[in-house]
Tab-separated table of C-alpha atoms and ligand atoms in Angstrom:
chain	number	residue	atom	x	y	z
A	1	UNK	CA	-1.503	-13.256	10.177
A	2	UNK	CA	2.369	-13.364	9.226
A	3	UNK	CA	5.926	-12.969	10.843
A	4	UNK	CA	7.607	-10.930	8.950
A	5	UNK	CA	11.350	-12.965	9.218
A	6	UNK	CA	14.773	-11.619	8.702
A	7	UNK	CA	15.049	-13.730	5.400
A	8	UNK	CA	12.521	-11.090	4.095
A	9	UNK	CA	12.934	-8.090	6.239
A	10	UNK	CA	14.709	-6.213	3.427
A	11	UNK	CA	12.672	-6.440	1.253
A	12	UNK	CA	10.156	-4.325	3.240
A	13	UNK	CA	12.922	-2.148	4.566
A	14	UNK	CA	13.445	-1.623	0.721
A	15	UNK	CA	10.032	-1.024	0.318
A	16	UNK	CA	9.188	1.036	3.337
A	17	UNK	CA	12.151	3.323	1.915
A	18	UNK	CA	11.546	4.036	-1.229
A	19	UNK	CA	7.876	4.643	-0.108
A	20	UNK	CA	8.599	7.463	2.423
A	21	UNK	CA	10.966	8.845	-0.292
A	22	UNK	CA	8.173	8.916	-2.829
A	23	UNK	CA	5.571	10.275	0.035
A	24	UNK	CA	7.993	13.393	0.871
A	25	UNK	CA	8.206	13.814	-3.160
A	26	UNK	CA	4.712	14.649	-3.349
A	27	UNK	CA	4.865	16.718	-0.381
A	28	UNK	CA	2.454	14.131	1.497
A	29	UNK	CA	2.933	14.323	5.693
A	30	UNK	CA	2.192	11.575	7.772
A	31	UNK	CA	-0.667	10.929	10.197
A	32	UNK	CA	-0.715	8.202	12.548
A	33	UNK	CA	-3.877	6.873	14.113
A	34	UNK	CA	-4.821	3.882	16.930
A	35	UNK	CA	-5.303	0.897	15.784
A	36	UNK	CA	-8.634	0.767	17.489
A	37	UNK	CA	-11.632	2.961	16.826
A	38	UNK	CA	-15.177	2.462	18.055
A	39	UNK	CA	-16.832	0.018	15.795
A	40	UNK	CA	-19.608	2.884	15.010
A	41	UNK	CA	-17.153	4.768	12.943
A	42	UNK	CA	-16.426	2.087	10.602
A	43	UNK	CA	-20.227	1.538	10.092
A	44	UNK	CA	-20.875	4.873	9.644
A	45	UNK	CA	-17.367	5.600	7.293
A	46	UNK	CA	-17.439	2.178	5.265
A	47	UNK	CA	-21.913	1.173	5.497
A	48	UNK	CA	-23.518	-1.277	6.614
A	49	UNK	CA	-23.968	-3.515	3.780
A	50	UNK	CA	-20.383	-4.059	2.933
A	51	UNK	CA	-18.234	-7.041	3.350
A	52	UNK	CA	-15.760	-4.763	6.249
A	53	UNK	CA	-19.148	-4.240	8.215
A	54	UNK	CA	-20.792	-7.232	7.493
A	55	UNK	CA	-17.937	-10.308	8.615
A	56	UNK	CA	-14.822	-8.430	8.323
A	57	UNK	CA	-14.495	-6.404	11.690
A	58	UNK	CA	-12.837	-7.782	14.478
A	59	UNK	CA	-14.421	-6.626	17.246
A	60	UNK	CA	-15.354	-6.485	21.089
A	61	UNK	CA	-17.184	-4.728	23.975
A	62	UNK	CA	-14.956	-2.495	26.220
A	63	UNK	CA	-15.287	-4.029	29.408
A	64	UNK	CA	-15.074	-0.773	31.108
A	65	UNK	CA	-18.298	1.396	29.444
A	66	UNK	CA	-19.849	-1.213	27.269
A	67	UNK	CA	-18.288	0.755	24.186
A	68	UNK	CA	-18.118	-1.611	20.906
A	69	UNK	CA	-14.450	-1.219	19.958
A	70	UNK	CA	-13.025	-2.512	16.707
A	71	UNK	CA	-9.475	-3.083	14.820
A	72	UNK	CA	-9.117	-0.830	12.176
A	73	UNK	CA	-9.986	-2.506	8.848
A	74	UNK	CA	-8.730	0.264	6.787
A	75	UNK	CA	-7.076	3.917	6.947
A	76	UNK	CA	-9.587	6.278	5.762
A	77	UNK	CA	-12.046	6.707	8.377
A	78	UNK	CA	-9.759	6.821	11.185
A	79	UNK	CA	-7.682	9.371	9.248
A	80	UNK	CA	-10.846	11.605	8.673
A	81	UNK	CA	-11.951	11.022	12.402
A	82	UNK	CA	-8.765	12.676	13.397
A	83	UNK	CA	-8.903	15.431	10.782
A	84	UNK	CA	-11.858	16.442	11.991
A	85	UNK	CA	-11.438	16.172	15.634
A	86	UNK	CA	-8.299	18.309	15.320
A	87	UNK	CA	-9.688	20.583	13.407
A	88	UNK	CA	-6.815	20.083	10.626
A	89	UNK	CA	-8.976	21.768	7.822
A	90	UNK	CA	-8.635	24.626	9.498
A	91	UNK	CA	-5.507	25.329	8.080
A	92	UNK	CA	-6.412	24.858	5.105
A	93	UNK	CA	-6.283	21.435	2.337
A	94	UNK	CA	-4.830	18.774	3.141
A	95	UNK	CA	-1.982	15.849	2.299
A	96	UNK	CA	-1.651	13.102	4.577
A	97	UNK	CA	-0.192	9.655	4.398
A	98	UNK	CA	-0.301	6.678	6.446
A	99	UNK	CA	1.151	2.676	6.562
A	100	UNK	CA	0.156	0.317	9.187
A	101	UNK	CA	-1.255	-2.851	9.962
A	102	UNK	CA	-5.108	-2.939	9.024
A	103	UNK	CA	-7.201	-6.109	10.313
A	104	UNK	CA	-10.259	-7.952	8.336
A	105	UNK	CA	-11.570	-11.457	9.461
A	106	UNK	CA	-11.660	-12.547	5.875
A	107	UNK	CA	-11.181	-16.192	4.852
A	108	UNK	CA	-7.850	-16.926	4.466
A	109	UNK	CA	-6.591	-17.874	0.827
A	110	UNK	CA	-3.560	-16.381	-1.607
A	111	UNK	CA	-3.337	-12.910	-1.223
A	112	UNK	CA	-5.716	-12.014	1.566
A	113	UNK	CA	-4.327	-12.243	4.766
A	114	UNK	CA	-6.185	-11.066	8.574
A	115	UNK	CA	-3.653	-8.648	9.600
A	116	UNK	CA	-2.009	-7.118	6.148
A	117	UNK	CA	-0.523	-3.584	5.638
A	118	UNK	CA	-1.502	-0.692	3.553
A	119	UNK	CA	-0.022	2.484	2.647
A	120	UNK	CA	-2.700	5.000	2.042
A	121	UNK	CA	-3.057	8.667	0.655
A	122	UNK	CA	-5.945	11.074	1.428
A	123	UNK	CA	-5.830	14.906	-0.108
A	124	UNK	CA	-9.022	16.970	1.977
A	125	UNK	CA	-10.036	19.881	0.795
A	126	UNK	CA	-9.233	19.421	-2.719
A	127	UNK	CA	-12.266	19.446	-5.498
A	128	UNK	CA	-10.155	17.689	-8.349
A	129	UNK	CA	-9.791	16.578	-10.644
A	130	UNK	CA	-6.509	17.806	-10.924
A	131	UNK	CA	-5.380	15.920	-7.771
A	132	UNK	CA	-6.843	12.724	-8.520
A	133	UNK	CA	-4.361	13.009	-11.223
A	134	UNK	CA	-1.710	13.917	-8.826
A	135	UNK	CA	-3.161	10.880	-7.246
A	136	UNK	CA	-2.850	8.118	-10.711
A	137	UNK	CA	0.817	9.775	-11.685
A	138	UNK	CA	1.984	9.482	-8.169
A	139	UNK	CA	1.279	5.717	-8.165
A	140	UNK	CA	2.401	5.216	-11.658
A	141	UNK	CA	6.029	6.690	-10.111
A	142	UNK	CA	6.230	4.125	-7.297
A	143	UNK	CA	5.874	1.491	-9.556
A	144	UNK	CA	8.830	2.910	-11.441
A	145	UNK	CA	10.628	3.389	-8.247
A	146	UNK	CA	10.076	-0.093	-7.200
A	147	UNK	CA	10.896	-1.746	-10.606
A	148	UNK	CA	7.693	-3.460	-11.063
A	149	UNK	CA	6.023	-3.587	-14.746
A	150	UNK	CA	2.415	-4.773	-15.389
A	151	UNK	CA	0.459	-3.081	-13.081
A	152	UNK	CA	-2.771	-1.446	-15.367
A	153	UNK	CA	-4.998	1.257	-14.161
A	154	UNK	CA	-9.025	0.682	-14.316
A	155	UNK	CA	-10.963	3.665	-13.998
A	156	UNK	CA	-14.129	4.611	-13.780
A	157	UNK	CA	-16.543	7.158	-12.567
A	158	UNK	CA	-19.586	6.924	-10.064
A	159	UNK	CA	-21.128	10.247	-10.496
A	160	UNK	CA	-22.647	12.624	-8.487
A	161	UNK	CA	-25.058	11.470	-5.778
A	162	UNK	CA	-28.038	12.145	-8.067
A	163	UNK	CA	-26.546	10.257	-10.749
A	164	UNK	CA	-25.802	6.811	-8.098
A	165	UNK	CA	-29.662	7.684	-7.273
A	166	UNK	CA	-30.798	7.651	-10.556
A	167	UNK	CA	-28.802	4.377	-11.649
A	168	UNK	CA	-29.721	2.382	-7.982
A	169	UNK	CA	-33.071	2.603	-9.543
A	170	UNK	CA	-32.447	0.759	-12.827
A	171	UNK	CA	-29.924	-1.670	-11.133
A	172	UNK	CA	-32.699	-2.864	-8.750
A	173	UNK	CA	-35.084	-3.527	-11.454
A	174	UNK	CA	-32.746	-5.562	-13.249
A	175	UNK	CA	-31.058	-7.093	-10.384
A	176	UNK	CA	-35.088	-7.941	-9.062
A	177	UNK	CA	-36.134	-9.414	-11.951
A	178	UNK	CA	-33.153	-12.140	-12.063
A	179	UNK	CA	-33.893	-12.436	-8.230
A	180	UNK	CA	-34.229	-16.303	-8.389
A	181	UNK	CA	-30.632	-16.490	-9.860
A	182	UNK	CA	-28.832	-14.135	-7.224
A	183	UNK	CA	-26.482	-15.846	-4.282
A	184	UNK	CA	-27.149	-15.077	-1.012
A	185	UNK	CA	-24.880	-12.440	-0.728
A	186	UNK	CA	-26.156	-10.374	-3.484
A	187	UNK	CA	-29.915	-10.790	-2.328
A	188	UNK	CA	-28.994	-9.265	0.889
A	189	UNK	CA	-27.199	-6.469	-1.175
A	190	UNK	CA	-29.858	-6.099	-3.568
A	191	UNK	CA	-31.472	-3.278	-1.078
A	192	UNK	CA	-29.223	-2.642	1.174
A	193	UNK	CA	-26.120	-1.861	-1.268
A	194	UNK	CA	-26.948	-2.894	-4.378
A	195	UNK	CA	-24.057	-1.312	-6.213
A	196	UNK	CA	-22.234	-3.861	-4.426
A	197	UNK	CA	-23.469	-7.026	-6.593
A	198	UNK	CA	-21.640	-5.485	-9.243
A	199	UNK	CA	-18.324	-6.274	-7.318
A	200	UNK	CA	-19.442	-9.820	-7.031
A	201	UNK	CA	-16.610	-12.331	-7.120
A	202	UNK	CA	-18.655	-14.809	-8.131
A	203	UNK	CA	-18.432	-16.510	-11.428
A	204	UNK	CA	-22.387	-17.303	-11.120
A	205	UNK	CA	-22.867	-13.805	-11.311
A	206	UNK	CA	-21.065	-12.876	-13.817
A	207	UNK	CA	-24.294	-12.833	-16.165
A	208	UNK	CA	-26.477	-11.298	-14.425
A	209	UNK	CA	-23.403	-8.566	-13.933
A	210	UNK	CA	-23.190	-8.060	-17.235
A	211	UNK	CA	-26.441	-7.258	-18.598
A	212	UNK	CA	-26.315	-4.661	-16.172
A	213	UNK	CA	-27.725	-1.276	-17.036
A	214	UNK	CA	-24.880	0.862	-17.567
A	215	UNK	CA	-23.939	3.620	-14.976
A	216	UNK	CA	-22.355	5.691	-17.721
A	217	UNK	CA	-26.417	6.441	-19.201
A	218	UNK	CA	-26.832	8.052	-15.878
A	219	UNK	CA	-24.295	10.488	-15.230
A	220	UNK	CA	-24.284	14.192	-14.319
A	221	UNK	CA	-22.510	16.788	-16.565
A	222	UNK	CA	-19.968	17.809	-14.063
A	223	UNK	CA	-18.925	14.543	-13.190
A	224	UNK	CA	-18.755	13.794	-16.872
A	225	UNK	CA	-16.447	16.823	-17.370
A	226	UNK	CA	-14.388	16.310	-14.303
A	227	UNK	CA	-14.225	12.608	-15.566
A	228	UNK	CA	-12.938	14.185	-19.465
A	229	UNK	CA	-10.278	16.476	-17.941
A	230	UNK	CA	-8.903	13.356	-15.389
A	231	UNK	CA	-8.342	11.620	-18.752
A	232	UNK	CA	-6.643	14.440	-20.412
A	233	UNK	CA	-4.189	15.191	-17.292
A	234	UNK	CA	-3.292	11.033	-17.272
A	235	UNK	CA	-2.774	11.352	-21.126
A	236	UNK	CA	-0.732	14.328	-20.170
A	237	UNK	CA	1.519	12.502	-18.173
A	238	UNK	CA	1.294	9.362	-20.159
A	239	UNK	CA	-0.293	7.372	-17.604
A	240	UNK	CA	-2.167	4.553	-19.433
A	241	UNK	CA	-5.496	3.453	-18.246
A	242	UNK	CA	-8.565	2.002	-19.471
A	243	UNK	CA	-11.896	2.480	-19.015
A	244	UNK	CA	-13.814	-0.184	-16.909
A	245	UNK	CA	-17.946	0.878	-16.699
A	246	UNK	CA	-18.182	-1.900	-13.929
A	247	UNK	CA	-15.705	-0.807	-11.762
A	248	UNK	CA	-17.703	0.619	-8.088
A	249	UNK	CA	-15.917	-0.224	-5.329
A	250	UNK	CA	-18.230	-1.023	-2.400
A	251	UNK	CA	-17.935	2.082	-0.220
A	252	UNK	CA	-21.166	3.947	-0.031
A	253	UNK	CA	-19.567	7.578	-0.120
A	254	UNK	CA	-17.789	6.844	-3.290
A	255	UNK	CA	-18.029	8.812	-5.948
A	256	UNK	CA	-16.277	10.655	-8.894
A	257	UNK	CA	-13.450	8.905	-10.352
A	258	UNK	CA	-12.907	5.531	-8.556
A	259	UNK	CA	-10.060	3.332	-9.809
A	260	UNK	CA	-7.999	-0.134	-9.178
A	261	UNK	CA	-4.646	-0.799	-10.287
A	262	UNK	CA	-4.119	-4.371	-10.899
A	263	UNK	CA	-1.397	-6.896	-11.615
A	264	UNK	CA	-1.601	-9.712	-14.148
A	265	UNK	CA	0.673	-11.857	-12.107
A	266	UNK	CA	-1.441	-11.973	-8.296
A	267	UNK	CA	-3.908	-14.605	-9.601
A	268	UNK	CA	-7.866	-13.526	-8.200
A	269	UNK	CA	-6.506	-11.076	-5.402
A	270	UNK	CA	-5.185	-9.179	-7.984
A	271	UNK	CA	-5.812	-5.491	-6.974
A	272	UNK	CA	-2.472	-3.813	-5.387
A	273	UNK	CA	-3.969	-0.810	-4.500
A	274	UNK	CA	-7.499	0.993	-4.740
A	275	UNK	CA	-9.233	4.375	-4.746
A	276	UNK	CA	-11.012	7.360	-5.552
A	277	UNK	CA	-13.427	10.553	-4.336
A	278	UNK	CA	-15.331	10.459	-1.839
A	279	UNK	CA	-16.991	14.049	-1.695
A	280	UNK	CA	-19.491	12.867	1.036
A	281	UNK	CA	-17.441	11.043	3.567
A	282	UNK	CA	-16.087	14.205	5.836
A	283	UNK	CA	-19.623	15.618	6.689
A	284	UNK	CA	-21.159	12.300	6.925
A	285	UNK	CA	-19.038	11.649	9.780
A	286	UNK	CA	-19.346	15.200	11.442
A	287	UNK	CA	-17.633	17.726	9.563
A	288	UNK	CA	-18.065	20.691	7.422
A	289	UNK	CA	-18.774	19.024	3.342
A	290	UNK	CA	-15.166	19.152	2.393
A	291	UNK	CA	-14.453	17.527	-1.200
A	292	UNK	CA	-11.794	14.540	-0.826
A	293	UNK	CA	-10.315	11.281	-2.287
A	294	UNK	CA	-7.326	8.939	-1.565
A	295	UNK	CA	-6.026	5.587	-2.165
A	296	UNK	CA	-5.137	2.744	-0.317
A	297	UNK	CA	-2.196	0.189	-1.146
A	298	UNK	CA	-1.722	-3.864	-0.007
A	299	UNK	CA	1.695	-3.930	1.147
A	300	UNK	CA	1.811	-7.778	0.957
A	301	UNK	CA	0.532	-7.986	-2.623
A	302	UNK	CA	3.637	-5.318	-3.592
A	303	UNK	CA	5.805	-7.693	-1.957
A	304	UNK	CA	4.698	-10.567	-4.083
A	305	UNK	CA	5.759	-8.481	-7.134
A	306	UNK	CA	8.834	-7.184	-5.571
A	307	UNK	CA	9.934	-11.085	-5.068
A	308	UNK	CA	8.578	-12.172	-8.138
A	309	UNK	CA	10.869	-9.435	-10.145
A	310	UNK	CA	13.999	-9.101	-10.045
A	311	UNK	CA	13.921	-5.795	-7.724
A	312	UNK	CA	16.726	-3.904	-6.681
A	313	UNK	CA	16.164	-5.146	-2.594
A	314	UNK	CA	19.760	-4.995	-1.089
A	315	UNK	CA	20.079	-8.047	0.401
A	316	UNK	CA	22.638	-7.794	3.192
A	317	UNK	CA	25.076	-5.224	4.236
A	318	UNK	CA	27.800	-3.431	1.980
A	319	UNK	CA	30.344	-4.793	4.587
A	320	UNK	CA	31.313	-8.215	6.066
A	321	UNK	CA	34.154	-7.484	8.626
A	322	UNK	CA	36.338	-10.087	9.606
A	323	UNK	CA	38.690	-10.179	12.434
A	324	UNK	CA	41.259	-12.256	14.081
A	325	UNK	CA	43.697	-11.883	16.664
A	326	UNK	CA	44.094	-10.039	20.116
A	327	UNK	CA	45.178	-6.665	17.902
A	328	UNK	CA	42.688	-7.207	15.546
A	329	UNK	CA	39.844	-7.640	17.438
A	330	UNK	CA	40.422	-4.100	18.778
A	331	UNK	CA	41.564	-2.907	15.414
A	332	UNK	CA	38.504	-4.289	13.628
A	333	UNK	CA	36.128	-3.024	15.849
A	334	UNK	CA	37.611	0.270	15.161
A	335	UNK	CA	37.382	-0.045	11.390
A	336	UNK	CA	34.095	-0.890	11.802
A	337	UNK	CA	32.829	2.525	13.053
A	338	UNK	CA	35.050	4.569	10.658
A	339	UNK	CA	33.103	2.619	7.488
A	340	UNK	CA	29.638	3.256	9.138
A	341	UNK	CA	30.937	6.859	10.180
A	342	UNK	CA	31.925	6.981	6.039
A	343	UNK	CA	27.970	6.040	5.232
A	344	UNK	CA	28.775	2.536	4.762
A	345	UNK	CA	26.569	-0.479	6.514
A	346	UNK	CA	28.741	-2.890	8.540
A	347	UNK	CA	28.247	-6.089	10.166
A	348	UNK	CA	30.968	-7.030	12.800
A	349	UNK	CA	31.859	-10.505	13.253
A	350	UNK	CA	31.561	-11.118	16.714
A	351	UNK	CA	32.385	-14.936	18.679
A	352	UNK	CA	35.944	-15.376	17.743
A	353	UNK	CA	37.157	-18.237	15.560
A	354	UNK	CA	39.214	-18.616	12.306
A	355	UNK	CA	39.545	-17.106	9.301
A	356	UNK	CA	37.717	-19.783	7.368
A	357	UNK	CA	34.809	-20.022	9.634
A	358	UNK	CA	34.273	-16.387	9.482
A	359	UNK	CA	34.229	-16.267	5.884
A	360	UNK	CA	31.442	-18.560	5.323
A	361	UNK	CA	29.407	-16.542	7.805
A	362	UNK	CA	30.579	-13.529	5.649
A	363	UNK	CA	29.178	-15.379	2.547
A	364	UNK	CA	26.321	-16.413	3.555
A	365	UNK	CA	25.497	-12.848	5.219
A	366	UNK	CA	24.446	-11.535	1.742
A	367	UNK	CA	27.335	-8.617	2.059
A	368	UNK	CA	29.200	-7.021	-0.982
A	369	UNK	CA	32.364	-7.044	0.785
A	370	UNK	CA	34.620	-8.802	3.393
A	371	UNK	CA	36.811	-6.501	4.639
A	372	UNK	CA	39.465	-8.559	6.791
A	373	UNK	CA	42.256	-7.739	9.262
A	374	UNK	CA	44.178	-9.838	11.046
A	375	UNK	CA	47.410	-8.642	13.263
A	376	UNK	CA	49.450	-7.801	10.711
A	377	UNK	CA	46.780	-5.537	9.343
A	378	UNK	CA	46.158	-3.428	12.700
A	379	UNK	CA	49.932	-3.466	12.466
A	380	UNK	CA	50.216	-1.187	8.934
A	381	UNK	CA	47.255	0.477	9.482
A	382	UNK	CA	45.670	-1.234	6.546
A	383	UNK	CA	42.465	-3.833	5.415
A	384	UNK	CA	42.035	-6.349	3.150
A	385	UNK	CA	38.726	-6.032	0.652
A	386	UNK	CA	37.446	-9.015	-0.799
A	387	UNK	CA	34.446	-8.437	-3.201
A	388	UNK	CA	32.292	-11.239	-2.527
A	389	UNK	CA	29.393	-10.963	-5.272
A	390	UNK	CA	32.424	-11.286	-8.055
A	391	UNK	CA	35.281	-12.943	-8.792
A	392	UNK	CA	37.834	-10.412	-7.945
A	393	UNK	CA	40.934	-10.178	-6.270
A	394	UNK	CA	41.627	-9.681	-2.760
A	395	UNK	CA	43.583	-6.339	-1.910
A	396	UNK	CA	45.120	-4.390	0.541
A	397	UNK	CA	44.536	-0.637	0.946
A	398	UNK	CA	44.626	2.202	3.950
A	399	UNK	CA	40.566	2.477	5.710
A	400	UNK	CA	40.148	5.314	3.289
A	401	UNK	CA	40.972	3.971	0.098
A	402	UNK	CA	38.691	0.711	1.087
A	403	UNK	CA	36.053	2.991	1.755
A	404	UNK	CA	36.132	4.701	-1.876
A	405	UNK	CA	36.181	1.287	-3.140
A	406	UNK	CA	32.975	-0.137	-1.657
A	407	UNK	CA	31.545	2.854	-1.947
A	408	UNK	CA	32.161	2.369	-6.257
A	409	UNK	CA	34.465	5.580	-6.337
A	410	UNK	CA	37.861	4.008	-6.895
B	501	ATP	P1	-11.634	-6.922	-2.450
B	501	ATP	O1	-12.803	-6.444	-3.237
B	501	ATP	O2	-10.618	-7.705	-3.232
B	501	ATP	O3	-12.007	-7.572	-1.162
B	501	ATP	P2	-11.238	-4.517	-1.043
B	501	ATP	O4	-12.223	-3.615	-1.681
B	501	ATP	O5	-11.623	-5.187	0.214
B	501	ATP	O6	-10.788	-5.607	-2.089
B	501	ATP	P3	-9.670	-2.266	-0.277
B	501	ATP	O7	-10.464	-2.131	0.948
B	501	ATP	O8	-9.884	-1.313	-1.376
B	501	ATP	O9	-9.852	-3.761	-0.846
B	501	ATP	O10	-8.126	-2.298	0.114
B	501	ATP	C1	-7.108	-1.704	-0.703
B	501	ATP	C2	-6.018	-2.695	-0.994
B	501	ATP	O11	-5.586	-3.341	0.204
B	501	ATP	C3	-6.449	-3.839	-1.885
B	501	ATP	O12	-6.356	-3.455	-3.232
B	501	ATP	C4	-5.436	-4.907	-1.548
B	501	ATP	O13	-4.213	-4.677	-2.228
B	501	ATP	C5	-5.212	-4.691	-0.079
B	501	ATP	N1	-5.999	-5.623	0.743
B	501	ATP	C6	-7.307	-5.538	1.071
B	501	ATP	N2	-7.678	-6.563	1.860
B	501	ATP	C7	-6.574	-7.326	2.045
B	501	ATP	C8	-6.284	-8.531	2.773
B	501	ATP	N3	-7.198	-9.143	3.498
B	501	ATP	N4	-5.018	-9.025	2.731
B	501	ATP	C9	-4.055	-8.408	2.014
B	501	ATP	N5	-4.261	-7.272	1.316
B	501	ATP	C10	-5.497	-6.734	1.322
B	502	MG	MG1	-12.264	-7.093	0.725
């Protein structure tokens, strides 16, 4: 679990922006849940025989009734949970967002953390495929938005129920017959979930992964079409993917188009965010069948990128303001709410001392500009602007005129 310092606070402020900007330009509203849920709804939501269930929950026993409580290891079921219970659907489909803190007792390592952050999308009541596209080209935007490059789409689809039915069968036949050579983990899965072995991250497996059966010899027409217009709509909108037959993800109500976006430069955890359809969730869980999908976004692993490139993050305020003397304290502060009153950010000095000492704080502040006034300033009415990310003159000029200056309009 992480503290989240000031040396890196902007860059989720940055991010945290631009991804509320991009929610609203989707038309996407908010819902905020607990961060605890009763355990049962994460078994139910995610199944049994998935890592989440398995190790990843933290959980306890509600002293007061004996109720199993758990932290939330992810945003869908909770979100559902609270669709249903307030009846949302009733007003017909929906768009709903979330971010927050989600909680798996994972081991730690590069990239996986026990509390991390996601930013998640779920659209109810909509049969697709036309928003799962709204879905791929929405994500494709952010990365635009946040400057990143290298982030490549796997898709895939799962089928209808039948279909998964149909395939389970072959995949246990194969996976039974190289029983001997399966890790622990997958011979658990290998009734339980089997789907799941395909998901396997590990390198002993690979083999047996790959002579497979194919899912794709298995699929129903209408998933098949849905699957052929999803491709046209992303071709459409020139978002490039590629096809990846052994893509599952280890939900049990998957199904449809399921797809990871992943970065070249995260190392293994290199999925940055995840999703797909999952038609069967909403009634599984206690409401009326209502056709749905969503995706959920790491937070930390988007900051990795952000740092890594060289993103746009505003460092430190536009303004550094300096002040010295009796007048100019008084004068300065002044200043200081006209700028922010003008838009502009401002950081005030505050604790007195000279010129010199103040403008090394103002350096090191990360500012684009020291505006200073001492008493001969407060005086004329005037400022001095200093551009501190260039080499550029110092000049005077009234509040106003410093104001279209930092703001890049003089
Ligand atoms: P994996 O198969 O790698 O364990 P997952 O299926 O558990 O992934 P999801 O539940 O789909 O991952 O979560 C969506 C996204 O949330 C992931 O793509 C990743 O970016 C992020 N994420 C998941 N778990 C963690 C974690 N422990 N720490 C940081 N980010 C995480
Ligand atoms: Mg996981």
């Amino acid at each position: 679990m992480n503290d989240v310092l000031p040396g890196e606070a902007h860059l989720w402020e940055f991010l945290e922006d631009t991804v509320r900007a991009w929610l609203r330009a989707y038309g996407y509203r908010g819902i905020r849940t607990p961060v605890l849920e009763r355990t049962e709804l994460f078994v139910r939501s995610i199944g049994a025989a998935t890592d989440i269930v398995e190790k990843e929950m933290y959980t306890f026993v509600d002293e007061l009734n004996g109720e199993s409580l758990a932290l939330r290891p992810e945003g869908t079921a909770a979100c559902v949970r609270a669709v249903i219970e307030h009846n949302l659907l009733y007003a017909g489909p929906q768009r709903l967002c979330y971010w927050g803190p989600m909680f798996r007792h994972e081991r730690p390592q590069k990239g996986r953390y026990r509390q991390f952050h996601q930013v998640g999308v779920e659209a109810l009541g909509f049969p697709g495929p036309d928003i799962d596209a709204e879905h791929l080209v929405m994500c494709a935007r952010l990365w635009r938005r946040l400057g990143l490059d290298g982030i490549a789409l796997d898709l895939n689809t799962l089928g209808d129920a039948s279909a998964r039915a149909r395939y389970r069968a072959r995949l246990v036949k194969h996976l039974e017959r190289n029983e001997a050579r399966l890790d622990a983990d997958s011979k658990r899965r290998l009734h339980a979930n089997p789907l799941r072995v395909l998901d396997s991250k590990n390198p002993d497996m690979k083999e047996i992964v790959e002579q497979a059966p194919r899912l794709a010899d298995d699929l129903d027409e209408t998933s098949l079409r849905q699957f052929e217009a999803l491709q046209a709509m992303l071709r459409d909108a020139t978002v490039e993917f590629r096809i990846n037959t052994r893509l599952v993800r280890g939900l049990d109500y998957y199904n449809g188009a399921v797809y990871e976006w992943v970065s070249d430069r995260l190392g293994a955890q290199n999925a940055v965010c995840a999703g797909g359809r999952y038609d069967g969730l909403v009634e599984h869980i206690g409401g009326k069948p209502t056709p749905a999908c969503g995706f959920a976004m790491g937070v930390e692993r988007l900051l990795v990128l952000l740092k890594a490139g060289a993103a746009a993050a505003p460092r430190g305020a536009d303004v550094y303001l300096l002040r010295q003397g009796a007048a100019a304290e008084r004068y300065g502060a002044r200043v200081a709410e006209q700028l922010r009153e003008a838009g502009l950010s401002v950081v005030l000095h505050c604790g007195g001392g000279g010129f010199k000492s103040q403008m090394k704080k103002a350096d090191t502040s990360g500012a684009r500009f020291a505006v200073i006034v001492g008493d001969d300033e407060a005086a004329s009415d005037v400022v001095s602007v200093k551009p501190l990310r260039e080499a550029a003159q110092q000049i005077r000029a009234s509040v106003a005129e410093a104001i279209d200056l930092i703001k890049g309009k003089a």
